[in-house]
Amino acid sequence: EPEVTQTPSHQVTQMGQEVILRCVPISNHLYFYWYRQILGQKVEFLVSFYNNEISEKSEIFDDQFSVERPDGSNFTLKIRSTKLEDSAMYFCASSPAEKREGNNEQFFGPGTRLTVL
Amino acid sequence: RKEVEQDPGPFNVPEGATVAFNCTYSNSASQSFFWYRQDCRKEPKLLMSVYSSGNEDGRFTAQLNRASQYISLLIRDSKLSDSATYLCVVRSSNTGKLIFGQGTTLQVKP
């Protein structure tokens, strides 16, 4: 069964450093997302991406964040200058072409645990 | 008011019990509704979508009341493997953004 993959599974970095979190969405999917979950808190939407551009972003997704789909398979989240409060689990998700009717499942990757020291 | 609100629990029930979770959402324009399951330190996984007519999948029944902006999940004949956090999730926008509740923790004990 196809699945979303993410690397690395755990990233430790120093405050102020840049990190790139990588995701490989399911191959025929067209919609891509990043979410984060701070330990003990709810899952929060960061950004959605379609047709090579951001379609929606949350207040969390400030100028320190960027996303890119550099080739036909990878989808990356970059944090330019990490802060302590960026420590969280980051989940990538993808979904297939939007249907006109009915619900459309988002498939989540296993996540990257980011620890900022 | 929180966008999606759930009782965090935990709900501690014996095997075989029936347990119900409730959820309310604030945006009346919400389009789609889901229950996801999350095991400790793992990714959310879709349990079931929720339709206005109500829907059932084996031991799981989901209900939606748009007028009250209320969603429910009923689990019958609880198994030990049902122990997890159950996330109420709403999709409001055309971009597919999912809004998660904080989750309700279920512990099923032998």
PDB file of C-alpha atoms in Angstrom:
ATOM      1  CA  GLU A   1       0.000   0.000   0.000  1.00  0.00           C
ATOM      2  CA  PRO A   2       1.473   3.400  -0.956  1.00  0.00           C
ATOM      3  CA  GLU A   3       2.407   5.646   1.948  1.00  0.00           C
ATOM      4  CA  VAL A   4       3.825   9.063   2.745  1.00  0.00           C
ATOM      5  CA  THR A   5       7.432   8.909   3.943  1.00  0.00           C
ATOM      6  CA  GLN A   6       9.390  11.493   5.911  1.00  0.00           C
ATOM      7  CA  THR A   7      13.059  11.967   6.723  1.00  0.00           C
ATOM      8  CA  PRO A   8      14.711  12.236   9.117  1.00  0.00           C
ATOM      9  CA  SER A   9      12.636  10.635  11.838  1.00  0.00           C
ATOM     10  CA  HIS A  10      14.374  12.790  14.448  1.00  0.00           C
ATOM     11  CA  GLN A  11      16.336  16.005  13.934  1.00  0.00           C
ATOM     12  CA  VAL A  12      18.238  17.765  16.705  1.00  0.00           C
ATOM     13  CA  THR A  13      19.487  21.270  15.991  1.00  0.00           C
ATOM     14  CA  GLN A  14      20.836  24.341  17.732  1.00  0.00           C
ATOM     15  CA  MET A  15      18.695  27.462  18.036  1.00  0.00           C
ATOM     16  CA  GLY A  16      19.245  29.750  15.063  1.00  0.00           C
ATOM     17  CA  GLN A  17      20.207  26.964  12.680  1.00  0.00           C
ATOM     18  CA  GLU A  18      18.353  26.154   9.477  1.00  0.00           C
ATOM     19  CA  VAL A  19      16.603  22.815   9.100  1.00  0.00           C
ATOM     20  CA  ILE A  20      14.999  21.119   6.131  1.00  0.00           C
ATOM     21  CA  LEU A  21      12.398  18.457   6.729  1.00  0.00           C
ATOM     22  CA  ARG A  22      11.740  16.148   3.816  1.00  0.00           C
ATOM     23  CA  CYS A  23       8.639  14.343   2.674  1.00  0.00           C
ATOM     24  CA  VAL A  24       7.806  12.044  -0.214  1.00  0.00           C
ATOM     25  CA  PRO A  25       4.033  12.184  -0.769  1.00  0.00           C
ATOM     26  CA  ILE A  26       2.064   9.376  -2.374  1.00  0.00           C
ATOM     27  CA  SER A  27       2.978   9.434  -6.060  1.00  0.00           C
ATOM     28  CA  ASN A  28      -0.340  10.310  -7.730  1.00  0.00           C
ATOM     29  CA  HIS A  29      -1.410  12.850  -5.116  1.00  0.00           C
ATOM     30  CA  LEU A  30      -1.686  16.520  -5.997  1.00  0.00           C
ATOM     31  CA  TYR A  31      -2.349  18.263  -2.662  1.00  0.00           C
ATOM     32  CA  PHE A  32       0.332  18.510  -0.011  1.00  0.00           C
ATOM     33  CA  TYR A  33       0.291  19.733   3.570  1.00  0.00           C
ATOM     34  CA  TRP A  34       2.460  20.318   6.592  1.00  0.00           C
ATOM     35  CA  TYR A  35       1.122  20.120  10.130  1.00  0.00           C
ATOM     36  CA  ARG A  36       2.896  20.267  13.466  1.00  0.00           C
ATOM     37  CA  GLN A  37       2.135  18.918  16.916  1.00  0.00           C
ATOM     38  CA  ILE A  38       3.887  20.307  19.974  1.00  0.00           C
ATOM     39  CA  LEU A  39       4.218  17.644  22.671  1.00  0.00           C
ATOM     40  CA  GLY A  40       0.955  17.296  24.570  1.00  0.00           C
ATOM     41  CA  GLN A  41      -0.931  19.657  22.273  1.00  0.00           C
ATOM     42  CA  LYS A  42      -3.228  19.340  19.282  1.00  0.00           C
ATOM     43  CA  VAL A  43      -2.210  18.906  15.666  1.00  0.00           C
ATOM     44  CA  GLU A  44      -1.987  22.333  13.971  1.00  0.00           C
ATOM     45  CA  PHE A  45      -2.166  23.189  10.278  1.00  0.00           C
ATOM     46  CA  LEU A  46       0.851  25.006   8.844  1.00  0.00           C
ATOM     47  CA  VAL A  47       0.477  25.160   5.067  1.00  0.00           C
ATOM     48  CA  SER A  48      -1.200  23.626   2.038  1.00  0.00           C
ATOM     49  CA  PHE A  49       0.407  23.398  -1.398  1.00  0.00           C
ATOM     50  CA  TYR A  50      -1.095  22.747  -4.793  1.00  0.00           C
ATOM     51  CA  ASN A  51       0.055  23.272  -8.363  1.00  0.00           C
ATOM     52  CA  ASN A  52       3.488  24.432  -7.202  1.00  0.00           C
ATOM     53  CA  GLU A  53       2.248  27.184  -4.965  1.00  0.00           C
ATOM     54  CA  ILE A  54       0.996  27.759  -1.456  1.00  0.00           C
ATOM     55  CA  SER A  55      -2.803  27.679  -1.363  1.00  0.00           C
ATOM     56  CA  GLU A  56      -3.246  28.487   2.317  1.00  0.00           C
ATOM     57  CA  LYS A  57      -1.018  29.102   5.317  1.00  0.00           C
ATOM     58  CA  SER A  58      -1.633  29.601   9.011  1.00  0.00           C
ATOM     59  CA  GLU A  59      -0.420  32.351  11.320  1.00  0.00           C
ATOM     60  CA  ILE A  60       2.285  29.978  12.541  1.00  0.00           C
ATOM     61  CA  PHE A  61       3.761  29.836   9.025  1.00  0.00           C
ATOM     62  CA  ASP A  62       5.685  33.100   9.192  1.00  0.00           C
ATOM     63  CA  ASP A  63       8.660  34.318   7.140  1.00  0.00           C
ATOM     64  CA  GLN A  64      10.936  31.795   8.824  1.00  0.00           C
ATOM     65  CA  PHE A  65       9.090  28.969   7.096  1.00  0.00           C
ATOM     66  CA  SER A  66       9.087  27.995   3.445  1.00  0.00           C
ATOM     67  CA  VAL A  67       7.999  25.003   1.403  1.00  0.00           C
ATOM     68  CA  GLU A  68       9.224  23.671  -1.869  1.00  0.00           C
ATOM     69  CA  ARG A  69       8.587  20.852  -4.274  1.00  0.00           C
ATOM     70  CA  PRO A  70      12.023  20.738  -5.901  1.00  0.00           C
ATOM     71  CA  ASP A  71      11.277  17.754  -8.127  1.00  0.00           C
ATOM     72  CA  GLY A  72       8.401  15.438  -8.929  1.00  0.00           C
ATOM     73  CA  SER A  73       8.618  13.486  -5.708  1.00  0.00           C
ATOM     74  CA  ASN A  74       9.917  15.504  -2.749  1.00  0.00           C
ATOM     75  CA  PHE A  75       8.084  18.113  -0.683  1.00  0.00           C
ATOM     76  CA  THR A  76      10.209  20.011   1.823  1.00  0.00           C
ATOM     77  CA  LEU A  77       9.638  22.311   4.786  1.00  0.00           C
ATOM     78  CA  LYS A  78      12.474  24.686   5.620  1.00  0.00           C
ATOM     79  CA  ILE A  79      12.793  26.609   8.865  1.00  0.00           C
ATOM     80  CA  ARG A  80      15.405  29.312   8.351  1.00  0.00           C
ATOM     81  CA  SER A  81      16.380  30.171  11.907  1.00  0.00           C
ATOM     82  CA  THR A  82      14.969  27.737  14.417  1.00  0.00           C
ATOM     83  CA  LYS A  83      13.620  28.819  17.785  1.00  0.00           C
ATOM     84  CA  LEU A  84      13.141  26.750  20.924  1.00  0.00           C
ATOM     85  CA  GLU A  85       9.372  26.879  20.385  1.00  0.00           C
ATOM     86  CA  ASP A  86       9.735  25.215  16.981  1.00  0.00           C
ATOM     87  CA  SER A  87      10.378  21.931  18.799  1.00  0.00           C
ATOM     88  CA  ALA A  88       7.519  19.681  17.739  1.00  0.00           C
ATOM     89  CA  MET A  89       6.531  16.718  15.599  1.00  0.00           C
ATOM     90  CA  TYR A  90       6.101  17.814  11.989  1.00  0.00           C
ATOM     91  CA  PHE A  91       3.725  15.782   9.845  1.00  0.00           C
ATOM     92  CA  CYS A  92       3.523  15.866   6.076  1.00  0.00           C
ATOM     93  CA  ALA A  93       0.256  14.823   4.437  1.00  0.00           C
ATOM     94  CA  SER A  94      -1.005  14.373   0.908  1.00  0.00           C
ATOM     95  CA  SER A  95      -4.335  13.809  -0.780  1.00  0.00           C
ATOM     96  CA  PRO A  96      -5.380  12.929  -4.307  1.00  0.00           C
ATOM     97  CA  ALA A  97      -7.200  15.174  -6.743  1.00  0.00           C
ATOM     98  CA  GLU A  98     -10.070  16.969  -5.095  1.00  0.00           C
ATOM     99  CA  LYS A  99     -13.410  15.335  -5.656  1.00  0.00           C
ATOM    100  CA  ARG A 100     -16.446  17.442  -6.324  1.00  0.00           C
ATOM    101  CA  GLU A 101     -18.469  15.599  -3.742  1.00  0.00           C
ATOM    102  CA  GLY A 102     -17.652  13.637  -0.664  1.00  0.00           C
ATOM    103  CA  ASN A 103     -14.781  13.672   1.728  1.00  0.00           C
ATOM    104  CA  ASN A 104     -11.179  13.421   0.627  1.00  0.00           C
ATOM    105  CA  GLU A 105      -8.768  11.656   2.920  1.00  0.00           C
ATOM    106  CA  GLN A 106      -5.404  13.136   3.803  1.00  0.00           C
ATOM    107  CA  PHE A 107      -2.716  10.525   4.315  1.00  0.00           C
ATOM    108  CA  PHE A 108      -0.150  11.415   6.949  1.00  0.00           C
ATOM    109  CA  GLY A 109       3.522  10.526   7.067  1.00  0.00           C
ATOM    110  CA  PRO A 110       5.116   9.162  10.256  1.00  0.00           C
ATOM    111  CA  GLY A 111       6.461  12.585  11.188  1.00  0.00           C
ATOM    112  CA  THR A 112       9.820  14.174  11.953  1.00  0.00           C
ATOM    113  CA  ARG A 113      10.503  14.983  15.572  1.00  0.00           C
ATOM    114  CA  LEU A 114      12.375  18.299  15.665  1.00  0.00           C
ATOM    115  CA  THR A 115      14.249  19.182  18.837  1.00  0.00           C
ATOM    116  CA  VAL A 116      15.723  22.684  19.067  1.00  0.00           C
ATOM    117  CA  LEU A 117      18.347  23.151  21.792  1.00  0.00           C
TER     118      LEU A 117
ATOM    119  CA  ARG B   1     -14.285  29.552  21.585  1.00  0.00           C
ATOM    120  CA  LYS B   2     -12.057  26.761  20.284  1.00  0.00           C
ATOM    121  CA  GLU B   3     -12.611  25.813  16.647  1.00  0.00           C
ATOM    122  CA  VAL B   4     -12.985  22.131  17.524  1.00  0.00           C
ATOM    123  CA  GLU B   5     -13.607  21.140  21.106  1.00  0.00           C
ATOM    124  CA  GLN B   6     -13.380  17.704  22.700  1.00  0.00           C
ATOM    125  CA  ASP B   7     -13.361  16.328  26.212  1.00  0.00           C
ATOM    126  CA  PRO B   8      -9.710  15.250  26.657  1.00  0.00           C
ATOM    127  CA  GLY B   9     -10.620  12.377  28.987  1.00  0.00           C
ATOM    128  CA  PRO B  10      -9.045   9.994  29.721  1.00  0.00           C
ATOM    129  CA  PHE B  11     -11.861   7.502  29.369  1.00  0.00           C
ATOM    130  CA  ASN B  12     -10.948   4.302  31.201  1.00  0.00           C
ATOM    131  CA  VAL B  13     -13.266   1.449  30.248  1.00  0.00           C
ATOM    132  CA  PRO B  14     -13.232  -2.357  30.569  1.00  0.00           C
ATOM    133  CA  GLU B  15     -13.029  -4.590  27.517  1.00  0.00           C
ATOM    134  CA  GLY B  16     -16.441  -5.053  25.951  1.00  0.00           C
ATOM    135  CA  ALA B  17     -17.777  -1.713  27.092  1.00  0.00           C
ATOM    136  CA  THR B  18     -19.504   0.820  24.876  1.00  0.00           C
ATOM    137  CA  VAL B  19     -17.999   4.293  24.934  1.00  0.00           C
ATOM    138  CA  ALA B  20     -19.089   7.540  23.291  1.00  0.00           C
ATOM    139  CA  PHE B  21     -17.046  10.607  22.416  1.00  0.00           C
ATOM    140  CA  ASN B  22     -18.452  14.008  21.599  1.00  0.00           C
ATOM    141  CA  CYS B  23     -17.104  16.977  19.733  1.00  0.00           C
ATOM    142  CA  THR B  24     -18.369  20.459  18.867  1.00  0.00           C
ATOM    143  CA  TYR B  25     -17.134  22.805  16.169  1.00  0.00           C
ATOM    144  CA  SER B  26     -17.527  26.551  15.886  1.00  0.00           C
ATOM    145  CA  ASN B  27     -17.557  27.238  12.139  1.00  0.00           C
ATOM    146  CA  SER B  28     -20.995  26.604  10.666  1.00  0.00           C
ATOM    147  CA  ALA B  29     -19.470  26.719   7.166  1.00  0.00           C
ATOM    148  CA  SER B  30     -17.437  23.582   7.844  1.00  0.00           C
ATOM    149  CA  GLN B  31     -17.641  21.169   4.960  1.00  0.00           C
ATOM    150  CA  SER B  32     -16.313  17.789   5.991  1.00  0.00           C
ATOM    151  CA  PHE B  33     -15.925  15.908   9.227  1.00  0.00           C
ATOM    152  CA  PHE B  34     -13.715  13.050  10.319  1.00  0.00           C
ATOM    153  CA  TRP B  35     -12.580  10.966  13.223  1.00  0.00           C
ATOM    154  CA  TYR B  36      -8.865  10.201  13.225  1.00  0.00           C
ATOM    155  CA  ARG B  37      -7.036   7.888  15.586  1.00  0.00           C
ATOM    156  CA  GLN B  38      -3.586   8.688  16.948  1.00  0.00           C
ATOM    157  CA  ASP B  39      -1.417   6.236  18.822  1.00  0.00           C
ATOM    158  CA  CYS B  40       1.286   7.571  21.114  1.00  0.00           C
ATOM    159  CA  ARG B  41       3.944   9.502  19.164  1.00  0.00           C
ATOM    160  CA  LYS B  42       2.539   8.302  15.839  1.00  0.00           C
ATOM    161  CA  GLU B  43       0.818  10.024  12.957  1.00  0.00           C
ATOM    162  CA  PRO B  44      -2.963  10.549  12.828  1.00  0.00           C
ATOM    163  CA  LYS B  45      -4.771   7.886  10.828  1.00  0.00           C
ATOM    164  CA  LEU B  46      -8.261   8.216   9.410  1.00  0.00           C
ATOM    165  CA  LEU B  47     -10.758   6.133  11.349  1.00  0.00           C
ATOM    166  CA  MET B  48     -13.857   7.231   9.471  1.00  0.00           C
ATOM    167  CA  SER B  49     -15.489  10.126   7.707  1.00  0.00           C
ATOM    168  CA  VAL B  50     -18.704  11.463   9.218  1.00  0.00           C
ATOM    169  CA  TYR B  51     -21.785  12.027   7.103  1.00  0.00           C
ATOM    170  CA  SER B  52     -24.998  13.874   7.898  1.00  0.00           C
ATOM    171  CA  SER B  53     -26.986  10.671   7.653  1.00  0.00           C
ATOM    172  CA  GLY B  54     -24.736   8.960  10.176  1.00  0.00           C
ATOM    173  CA  ASN B  55     -22.497   6.078   9.255  1.00  0.00           C
ATOM    174  CA  GLU B  56     -21.267   2.840  10.710  1.00  0.00           C
ATOM    175  CA  ASP B  57     -18.103   0.827  10.209  1.00  0.00           C
ATOM    176  CA  GLY B  58     -18.134  -2.394  12.187  1.00  0.00           C
ATOM    177  CA  ARG B  59     -18.076  -1.498  15.883  1.00  0.00           C
ATOM    178  CA  PHE B  60     -17.773   2.226  15.148  1.00  0.00           C
ATOM    179  CA  THR B  61     -20.698   4.601  14.555  1.00  0.00           C
ATOM    180  CA  ALA B  62     -20.340   8.281  13.742  1.00  0.00           C
ATOM    181  CA  GLN B  63     -23.065  10.911  13.837  1.00  0.00           C
ATOM    182  CA  LEU B  64     -23.173  14.524  12.691  1.00  0.00           C
ATOM    183  CA  ASN B  65     -25.686  17.157  13.753  1.00  0.00           C
ATOM    184  CA  ARG B  66     -25.109  20.251  11.610  1.00  0.00           C
ATOM    185  CA  ALA B  67     -27.756  22.302  13.405  1.00  0.00           C
ATOM    186  CA  SER B  68     -26.033  21.793  16.763  1.00  0.00           C
ATOM    187  CA  GLN B  69     -22.527  21.678  15.221  1.00  0.00           C
ATOM    188  CA  TYR B  70     -21.944  18.437  17.069  1.00  0.00           C
ATOM    189  CA  ILE B  71     -20.161  15.233  16.086  1.00  0.00           C
ATOM    190  CA  SER B  72     -20.091  11.945  17.955  1.00  0.00           C
ATOM    191  CA  LEU B  73     -18.280   8.615  17.823  1.00  0.00           C
ATOM    192  CA  LEU B  74     -19.615   5.458  19.432  1.00  0.00           C
ATOM    193  CA  ILE B  75     -17.394   2.431  19.956  1.00  0.00           C
ATOM    194  CA  ARG B  76     -19.140  -0.815  20.823  1.00  0.00           C
ATOM    195  CA  ASP B  77     -17.525  -3.908  22.339  1.00  0.00           C
ATOM    196  CA  SER B  78     -14.245  -2.112  23.119  1.00  0.00           C
ATOM    197  CA  LYS B  79     -11.027  -4.018  22.493  1.00  0.00           C
ATOM    198  CA  LEU B  80      -7.644  -3.495  24.136  1.00  0.00           C
ATOM    199  CA  SER B  81      -6.368  -2.404  20.717  1.00  0.00           C
ATOM    200  CA  ASP B  82      -8.854   0.490  20.695  1.00  0.00           C
ATOM    201  CA  SER B  83      -6.691   2.253  23.299  1.00  0.00           C
ATOM    202  CA  ALA B  84      -5.549   5.458  21.578  1.00  0.00           C
ATOM    203  CA  THR B  85      -6.358   9.143  21.248  1.00  0.00           C
ATOM    204  CA  TYR B  86      -9.375   9.912  19.072  1.00  0.00           C
ATOM    205  CA  LEU B  87      -9.199  13.163  17.151  1.00  0.00           C
ATOM    206  CA  CYS B  88     -12.249  15.043  15.955  1.00  0.00           C
ATOM    207  CA  VAL B  89     -11.312  16.797  12.716  1.00  0.00           C
ATOM    208  CA  VAL B  90     -13.123  19.374  10.602  1.00  0.00           C
ATOM    209  CA  ARG B  91     -12.349  20.683   7.134  1.00  0.00           C
ATOM    210  CA  SER B  92     -13.618  24.176   6.530  1.00  0.00           C
ATOM    211  CA  SER B  93     -11.862  25.551   3.530  1.00  0.00           C
ATOM    212  CA  ASN B  94     -11.581  24.627  -0.105  1.00  0.00           C
ATOM    213  CA  THR B  95      -7.845  24.238   0.343  1.00  0.00           C
ATOM    214  CA  GLY B  96      -8.268  21.116   2.414  1.00  0.00           C
ATOM    215  CA  LYS B  97      -6.955  22.534   5.669  1.00  0.00           C
ATOM    216  CA  LEU B  98      -7.853  20.210   8.551  1.00  0.00           C
ATOM    217  CA  ILE B  99      -8.647  21.608  11.975  1.00  0.00           C
ATOM    218  CA  PHE B 100      -8.021  19.173  14.800  1.00  0.00           C
ATOM    219  CA  GLY B 101      -9.516  18.924  18.235  1.00  0.00           C
ATOM    220  CA  GLN B 102      -7.142  18.221  21.102  1.00  0.00           C
ATOM    221  CA  GLY B 103      -8.216  14.577  21.151  1.00  0.00           C
ATOM    222  CA  THR B 104      -9.931  12.266  23.619  1.00  0.00           C
ATOM    223  CA  THR B 105      -7.802   9.563  25.201  1.00  0.00           C
ATOM    224  CA  LEU B 106      -9.285   6.083  25.556  1.00  0.00           C
ATOM    225  CA  GLN B 107      -7.770   3.369  27.723  1.00  0.00           C
ATOM    226  CA  VAL B 108      -9.396  -0.041  27.435  1.00  0.00           C
ATOM    227  CA  LYS B 109      -8.453  -2.332  30.311  1.00  0.00           C
ATOM    228  CA  PRO B 110      -8.718  -6.125  30.555  1.00  0.00           C
TER     229      PRO B 110
END
